[in-house]
PDB file of C-alpha atoms and ligand atoms in Angstrom:
ATOM      1  CA  MET U1288       0.000   0.000   0.000  1.00 86.00           C
ATOM      2  CA  ASN U1289       1.503   3.315  -1.064  1.00 96.00           C
ATOM      3  CA  LYS U1290      -1.242   5.516   0.343  1.00 97.00           C
ATOM      4  CA  ILE U1291      -3.450   5.209   3.421  1.00 98.00           C
ATOM      5  CA  LYS U1292      -6.340   7.266   4.769  1.00 97.00           C
ATOM      6  CA  LEU U1293      -6.907   7.768   8.509  1.00 97.00           C
ATOM      7  CA  ASN U1294     -10.042   9.706   9.430  1.00 96.00           C
ATOM      8  CA  ASP U1295      -9.847  12.876   7.320  1.00 95.00           C
ATOM      9  CA  LYS U1296      -6.176  12.701   6.286  1.00 97.00           C
ATOM     10  CA  GLU U1297      -4.137  10.979   3.574  1.00 98.00           C
ATOM     11  CA  PHE U1298      -0.611   9.668   3.991  1.00 98.00           C
ATOM     12  CA  GLN U1299       2.057   8.542   1.515  1.00 98.00           C
ATOM     13  CA  ILE U1300       4.567   5.757   2.263  1.00 98.00           C
ATOM     14  CA  SER U1301       7.972   7.200   3.224  1.00 98.00           C
ATOM     15  CA  ILE U1302      10.017   4.561   5.107  1.00 98.00           C
ATOM     16  CA  HIS U1303       9.622   0.888   4.128  1.00 98.00           C
ATOM     17  CA  SER U1304       9.607  -1.880   6.721  1.00 98.00           C
ATOM     18  CA  ASP U1305      12.860  -3.468   5.482  1.00 98.00           C
ATOM     19  CA  LYS U1306      14.658  -0.144   6.056  1.00 98.00           C
ATOM     20  CA  ILE U1307      13.012   0.176   9.492  1.00 98.00           C
ATOM     21  CA  GLN U1308      14.139  -3.308  10.478  1.00 98.00           C
ATOM     22  CA  SER U1309      17.747  -2.728   9.399  1.00 98.00           C
ATOM     23  CA  VAL U1310      17.870   0.553  11.358  1.00 98.00           C
ATOM     24  CA  VAL U1311      16.431  -1.088  14.500  1.00 98.00           C
ATOM     25  CA  LYS U1312      18.874  -3.972  14.171  1.00 98.00           C
ATOM     26  CA  HIS U1313      21.763  -1.499  13.910  1.00 98.00           C
ATOM     27  CA  VAL U1314      20.681   0.343  17.081  1.00 98.00           C
ATOM     28  CA  ALA U1315      20.277  -3.011  18.914  1.00 98.00           C
ATOM     29  CA  ASN U1316      23.779  -4.053  17.842  1.00 98.00           C
ATOM     30  CA  GLN U1317      25.314  -0.764  19.023  1.00 98.00           C
ATOM     31  CA  ILE U1318      23.609  -1.019  22.431  1.00 98.00           C
ATOM     32  CA  SER U1319      24.543  -4.699  22.774  1.00 98.00           C
ATOM     33  CA  GLU U1320      28.208  -3.860  22.107  1.00 98.00           C
ATOM     34  CA  ASP U1321      28.234  -0.936  24.538  1.00 98.00           C
ATOM     35  CA  PHE U1322      26.560  -2.861  27.389  1.00 98.00           C
ATOM     36  CA  ARG U1323      28.029  -6.346  26.908  1.00 98.00           C
ATOM     37  CA  ASP U1324      30.403  -6.075  29.868  1.00 97.00           C
ATOM     38  CA  LYS U1325      28.246  -3.868  32.081  1.00 98.00           C
ATOM     39  CA  ASP U1326      25.457  -4.520  34.600  1.00 98.00           C
ATOM     40  CA  VAL U1327      22.303  -5.714  32.802  1.00 98.00           C
ATOM     41  CA  PRO U1328      20.486  -2.553  31.613  1.00 98.00           C
ATOM     42  CA  VAL U1329      16.827  -1.682  32.206  1.00 98.00           C
ATOM     43  CA  PHE U1330      15.099  -0.423  29.057  1.00 98.00           C
ATOM     44  CA  LEU U1331      12.568   2.246  29.950  1.00 97.00           C
ATOM     45  CA  SER U1332      10.109   2.374  27.058  1.00 97.00           C
ATOM     46  CA  ILE U1333       7.803   5.357  26.563  1.00 96.00           C
ATOM     47  CA  LEU U1334       4.224   4.363  25.735  1.00 96.00           C
ATOM     48  CA  ASN U1335       2.308   4.455  23.566  1.00 95.00           C
ATOM     49  CA  GLY U1336       4.451   5.202  20.516  1.00 96.00           C
ATOM     50  CA  ALA U1337       7.563   3.201  21.385  1.00 98.00           C
ATOM     51  CA  PHE U1338       5.869  -0.187  21.869  1.00 98.00           C
ATOM     52  CA  MET U1339       6.719  -1.481  18.399  1.00 98.00           C
ATOM     53  CA  PHE U1340      10.296  -0.168  18.382  1.00 98.00           C
ATOM     54  CA  THR U1341      10.779  -1.705  21.844  1.00 98.00           C
ATOM     55  CA  ALA U1342       9.442  -5.116  20.789  1.00 98.00           C
ATOM     56  CA  ASP U1343      11.608  -5.246  17.647  1.00 98.00           C
ATOM     57  CA  LEU U1344      14.733  -3.900  19.332  1.00 98.00           C
ATOM     58  CA  PHE U1345      14.391  -6.525  22.057  1.00 98.00           C
ATOM     59  CA  LYS U1346      14.399  -9.333  19.495  1.00 98.00           C
ATOM     60  CA  TYR U1347      17.670  -8.045  18.020  1.00 98.00           C
ATOM     61  CA  LEU U1348      19.550  -7.579  21.347  1.00 98.00           C
ATOM     62  CA  SER U1349      22.361 -10.024  22.002  1.00 98.00           C
ATOM     63  CA  ILE U1350      22.704  -9.180  25.728  1.00 98.00           C
ATOM     64  CA  ASP U1351      20.487  -9.729  28.784  1.00 98.00           C
ATOM     65  CA  ALA U1352      18.003  -6.926  29.355  1.00 98.00           C
ATOM     66  CA  TYR U1353      15.124  -5.823  31.581  1.00 98.00           C
ATOM     67  CA  VAL U1354      12.191  -3.776  30.329  1.00 97.00           C
ATOM     68  CA  THR U1355       9.714  -1.452  32.025  1.00 97.00           C
ATOM     69  CA  PHE U1356       7.287   1.199  30.767  1.00 96.00           C
ATOM     70  CA  VAL U1357       6.079   4.727  31.425  1.00 95.00           C
ATOM     71  CA  LYS U1358       3.292   6.482  29.556  1.00 94.00           C
ATOM     72  CA  PHE U1359       3.316  10.089  28.361  1.00 90.00           C
ATOM     73  CA  ALA U1360       1.058  11.995  25.987  1.00 85.00           C
ATOM     74  CA  SER U1361       1.743  15.340  24.337  1.00 82.00           C
ATOM     75  CA  TYR U1362       0.303  15.192  20.832  1.00 76.00           C
ATOM     76  CA  SER U1363      -3.157  16.276  19.807  1.00 77.00           C
ATOM     77  CA  GLY U1364      -4.005  15.629  16.149  1.00 81.00           C
ATOM     78  CA  THR U1365      -0.925  16.415  14.064  1.00 84.00           C
ATOM     79  CA  THR U1366       0.843  18.894  16.377  1.00 83.00           C
ATOM     80  CA  SER U1367       2.503  18.883  19.767  1.00 81.00           C
ATOM     81  CA  SER U1368       0.274  20.440  22.437  1.00 79.00           C
ATOM     82  CA  GLY U1369       3.363  21.907  24.094  1.00 80.00           C
ATOM     83  CA  LYS U1370       2.388  20.132  27.330  1.00 83.00           C
ATOM     84  CA  VAL U1371       3.379  16.659  28.419  1.00 86.00           C
ATOM     85  CA  LYS U1372       0.978  14.586  30.529  1.00 86.00           C
ATOM     86  CA  GLN U1373       2.281  11.615  32.494  1.00 85.00           C
ATOM     87  CA  LEU U1374      -0.371   8.884  32.385  1.00 87.00           C
ATOM     88  CA  ILE U1375       1.596   5.980  33.900  1.00 84.00           C
ATOM     89  CA  GLY U1376       4.530   6.710  36.195  1.00 82.00           C
ATOM     90  CA  LEU U1377       7.704   4.879  37.074  1.00 86.00           C
ATOM     91  CA  ASN U1378       7.027   1.850  39.231  1.00 80.00           C
ATOM     92  CA  GLU U1379      10.420   0.170  39.086  1.00 84.00           C
ATOM     93  CA  ASP U1380      13.308   0.853  41.468  1.00 89.00           C
ATOM     94  CA  LEU U1381      16.023   2.193  39.168  1.00 95.00           C
ATOM     95  CA  GLU U1382      18.534   3.367  41.750  1.00 95.00           C
ATOM     96  CA  GLY U1383      22.084   2.271  40.936  1.00 96.00           C
ATOM     97  CA  ARG U1384      21.044   0.658  37.640  1.00 97.00           C
ATOM     98  CA  ASN U1385      21.922   1.261  33.991  1.00 98.00           C
ATOM     99  CA  VAL U1386      18.896   2.750  32.252  1.00 98.00           C
ATOM    100  CA  ILE U1387      18.284   3.120  28.512  1.00 98.00           C
ATOM    101  CA  VAL U1388      15.219   5.170  27.577  1.00 98.00           C
ATOM    102  CA  LEU U1389      13.440   4.048  24.397  1.00 98.00           C
ATOM    103  CA  GLU U1390      11.468   6.638  22.402  1.00 98.00           C
ATOM    104  CA  ASP U1391       9.757   6.243  19.038  1.00 97.00           C
ATOM    105  CA  ILE U1392      10.566   9.818  17.999  1.00 97.00           C
ATOM    106  CA  VAL U1393      12.071  12.939  19.533  1.00 95.00           C
ATOM    107  CA  ASP U1394      10.198  15.915  18.143  1.00 92.00           C
ATOM    108  CA  SER U1395      10.090  19.033  20.364  1.00 90.00           C
ATOM    109  CA  GLY U1396      12.102  17.134  22.990  1.00 91.00           C
ATOM    110  CA  LEU U1397       9.643  18.024  25.782  1.00 91.00           C
ATOM    111  CA  THR U1398       8.843  14.417  26.686  1.00 92.00           C
ATOM    112  CA  ILE U1399      12.490  13.402  27.023  1.00 93.00           C
ATOM    113  CA  LYS U1400      13.246  16.577  28.968  1.00 92.00           C
ATOM    114  CA  GLN U1401      10.467  15.856  31.471  1.00 90.00           C
ATOM    115  CA  LEU U1402      11.521  12.228  31.953  1.00 93.00           C
ATOM    116  CA  SER U1403      15.199  13.247  32.289  1.00 92.00           C
ATOM    117  CA  ARG U1404      14.266  15.585  35.124  1.00 91.00           C
ATOM    118  CA  GLN U1405      12.628  12.690  36.994  1.00 91.00           C
ATOM    119  CA  LEU U1406      15.552  10.355  36.363  1.00 94.00           C
ATOM    120  CA  ASP U1407      18.121  12.949  37.468  1.00 91.00           C
ATOM    121  CA  SER U1408      16.930  12.605  41.056  1.00 89.00           C
ATOM    122  CA  LEU U1409      17.131   8.797  41.104  1.00 92.00           C
ATOM    123  CA  ASN U1410      20.875   8.132  41.390  1.00 93.00           C
ATOM    124  CA  LEU U1411      21.153   5.981  38.289  1.00 96.00           C
ATOM    125  CA  LYS U1412      24.439   4.307  37.476  1.00 97.00           C
ATOM    126  CA  GLU U1413      24.310   5.215  33.801  1.00 96.00           C
ATOM    127  CA  TYR U1414      21.589   6.827  31.673  1.00 95.00           C
ATOM    128  CA  LYS U1415      21.297   6.713  27.877  1.00 98.00           C
ATOM    129  CA  ILE U1416      18.597   7.744  25.414  1.00 97.00           C
ATOM    130  CA  ALA U1417      17.771   5.765  22.275  1.00 98.00           C
ATOM    131  CA  SER U1418      15.235   7.127  19.809  1.00 98.00           C
ATOM    132  CA  PHE U1419      14.175   5.351  16.653  1.00 98.00           C
ATOM    133  CA  LEU U1420      13.535   8.695  14.895  1.00 98.00           C
ATOM    134  CA  HIS U1421      14.614  12.282  15.440  1.00 96.00           C
ATOM    135  CA  LYS U1422      13.258  15.477  13.876  1.00 94.00           C
ATOM    136  CA  PRO U1423      16.258  17.788  14.343  1.00 87.00           C
ATOM    137  CA  ASP U1424      14.428  20.763  12.802  1.00 87.00           C
ATOM    138  CA  ALA U1425      11.638  20.510  15.389  1.00 84.00           C
ATOM    139  CA  CYS U1426      13.828  20.004  18.436  1.00 76.00           C
ATOM    140  CA  GLU U1427      13.465  23.004  20.743  1.00 76.00           C
ATOM    141  CA  GLU U1428      15.154  21.501  23.770  1.00 78.00           C
ATOM    142  CA  ASP U1429      18.886  21.061  24.092  1.00 82.00           C
ATOM    143  CA  ILE U1430      19.136  17.305  24.591  1.00 87.00           C
ATOM    144  CA  LYS U1431      21.728  14.699  23.724  1.00 90.00           C
ATOM    145  CA  ILE U1432      20.361  11.512  22.181  1.00 95.00           C
ATOM    146  CA  ASP U1433      22.905   8.727  22.506  1.00 97.00           C
ATOM    147  CA  TYR U1434      21.441   6.386  19.876  1.00 98.00           C
ATOM    148  CA  VAL U1435      19.445   7.773  16.923  1.00 98.00           C
ATOM    149  CA  GLY U1436      18.043   5.358  14.342  1.00 98.00           C
ATOM    150  CA  MET U1437      17.251   7.921  11.621  1.00 98.00           C
ATOM    151  CA  GLU U1438      16.894  11.659  11.283  1.00 97.00           C
ATOM    152  CA  ILE U1439      13.787  12.739   9.388  1.00 97.00           C
ATOM    153  CA  PRO U1440      12.331  16.047   8.117  1.00 96.00           C
ATOM    154  CA  ASN U1441       9.875  17.997  10.230  1.00 94.00           C
ATOM    155  CA  ASP U1442       6.761  16.329   8.726  1.00 96.00           C
ATOM    156  CA  PHE U1443       3.936  14.515  10.486  1.00 97.00           C
ATOM    157  CA  ILE U1444       4.202  10.734  10.157  1.00 98.00           C
ATOM    158  CA  VAL U1445       2.259   7.622  11.188  1.00 98.00           C
ATOM    159  CA  GLY U1446       2.893   3.884  11.312  1.00 98.00           C
ATOM    160  CA  TYR U1447       5.274   1.635  13.238  1.00 98.00           C
ATOM    161  CA  GLY U1448       3.734   2.652  16.578  1.00 98.00           C
ATOM    162  CA  LEU U1449       3.094   6.295  15.646  1.00 98.00           C
ATOM    163  CA  ASP U1450      -0.489   7.518  15.387  1.00 97.00           C
ATOM    164  CA  TYR U1451      -2.846  10.167  14.119  1.00 96.00           C
ATOM    165  CA  ASP U1452      -5.577  10.515  16.771  1.00 94.00           C
ATOM    166  CA  GLY U1453      -4.948   6.928  17.870  1.00 95.00           C
ATOM    167  CA  LEU U1454      -4.980   5.371  14.410  1.00 98.00           C
ATOM    168  CA  GLY U1455      -2.170   4.076  12.185  1.00 98.00           C
ATOM    169  CA  ARG U1456       0.017   2.472  14.851  1.00 98.00           C
ATOM    170  CA  ASN U1457      -0.366  -1.012  13.375  1.00 98.00           C
ATOM    171  CA  TYR U1458       1.307  -0.378  10.000  1.00 98.00           C
ATOM    172  CA  LYS U1459       4.754  -1.932   9.554  1.00 98.00           C
ATOM    173  CA  ASP U1460       5.852   0.888   7.209  1.00 98.00           C
ATOM    174  CA  ILE U1461       5.938   4.631   7.972  1.00 98.00           C
ATOM    175  CA  TYR U1462       3.732   7.113   6.086  1.00 98.00           C
ATOM    176  CA  THR U1463       4.022  10.912   5.760  1.00 98.00           C
ATOM    177  CA  LEU U1464       1.033  13.269   5.817  1.00 98.00           C
ATOM    178  CA  ILE U1465       0.158  14.593   2.365  1.00 97.00           C
ATOM    179  CA  SER U1466      -0.298  18.316   2.888  1.00 86.00           C
ATOM    180  CA  GLU U1467      -3.623  19.706   1.751  1.00 71.00           C
TER     181      GLU U1467
HETATM  182  P1  IMP O1102       8.115  15.523  21.859  1.00 53.24           P
HETATM  183  O1  IMP O1102       7.797  15.572  23.319  1.00 53.24           O
HETATM  184  O2  IMP O1102       7.604  16.738  21.117  1.00 53.24           O
HETATM  185  O3  IMP O1102       9.592  15.280  21.571  1.00 53.24           O
HETATM  186  O4  IMP O1102       7.317  14.370  21.166  1.00 53.24           O
HETATM  187  C1  IMP O1102       7.018  13.264  21.823  1.00 53.24           C
HETATM  188  C2  IMP O1102       5.955  12.361  21.252  1.00 53.24           C
HETATM  189  O5  IMP O1102       5.078  12.960  20.308  1.00 53.24           O
HETATM  190  C3  IMP O1102       6.615  11.239  20.535  1.00 53.24           C
HETATM  191  O6  IMP O1102       7.046  10.271  21.450  1.00 53.24           O
HETATM  192  C4  IMP O1102       5.499  10.736  19.665  1.00 53.24           C
HETATM  193  O7  IMP O1102       4.745   9.796  20.382  1.00 53.24           O
HETATM  194  C5  IMP O1102       4.707  11.978  19.350  1.00 53.24           C
HETATM  195  N1  IMP O1102       5.061  12.454  17.989  1.00 53.24           N
HETATM  196  C6  IMP O1102       6.035  13.312  17.632  1.00 53.24           C
HETATM  197  N2  IMP O1102       6.075  13.492  16.286  1.00 53.24           N
HETATM  198  C7  IMP O1102       5.106  12.700  15.781  1.00 53.24           C
HETATM  199  C8  IMP O1102       4.649  12.411  14.425  1.00 53.24           C
HETATM  200  O8  IMP O1102       5.151  12.917  13.401  1.00 53.24           O
HETATM  201  N3  IMP O1102       3.613  11.532  14.319  1.00 53.24           N
HETATM  202  C9  IMP O1102       3.018  10.940  15.401  1.00 53.24           C
HETATM  203  N4  IMP O1102       3.428  11.160  16.667  1.00 53.24           N
HETATM  204  C10 IMP O1102       4.455  12.036  16.861  1.00 53.24           C
HETATM  205 MG1   MG O1103       6.217   8.634  22.092  1.00 53.24          MG
END
C-alpha cells in the first residue's frame, strides 16, 4: 500500500519496513556492544508510541536486558500540544542501575526533557537515550540523544507505533502526511 487514509487525512509511504528493520537492528547491535560487559540494563520504554520499536529492538539484542514502561502523551491531532501529561509513572526501582530510555521519535524534545528531570533525582548508574527517529528541525530543547536510528524532516508521520488521533500504529511501514 503506497497511500493510506486515517479519518480525514491521507498519507504517503515514506520509510519501508525493510529499512526500518535494518535501522532497528543497527541500534540493537550498538547497544549490545556498549553494554556487553556492564550490569544488565533496564530499558525504559515510553508508551504508547515506542511499543513497536521496543518489541523489535528486544528481538535483536544479544545481551540480557530488563524492560519497564512509562506512559506520556503530548500530541493532539498532528501537532505537539506543548504540554506533556504523564499517564503511567515509574514503578520500578532504578537506583544504581543502567537505564536506557526508548522513544519512538524525539520531536520538540519536551517528553524526554520531562523524563530526564525525573531520572536525574534517582541516582542511576548510567543513563542513555535511544530514539528510533529524530526530527532535528523541530527540536526546541537542548538534549543529547545517545542512539538515533534515523533523522527525518519535520513532517507529520504515522505507522510503526506512531499515530494520528490513535490510528495508524499497526502499520509496519511509515507514512508521511500529504499536505492539503
Ligand atoms: P516531543 O515531546 O515533542 O519530543 O514528542 C514526543 C511524542 O510525540 C513522541 O514520542 C510521539 O509519540 C509523538 N510524535 C512526535 N512526532 C510525531 C509524528 O510525526 N507523528 C506521530 N506522533 C508524533
Ligand atoms: Mg512517544
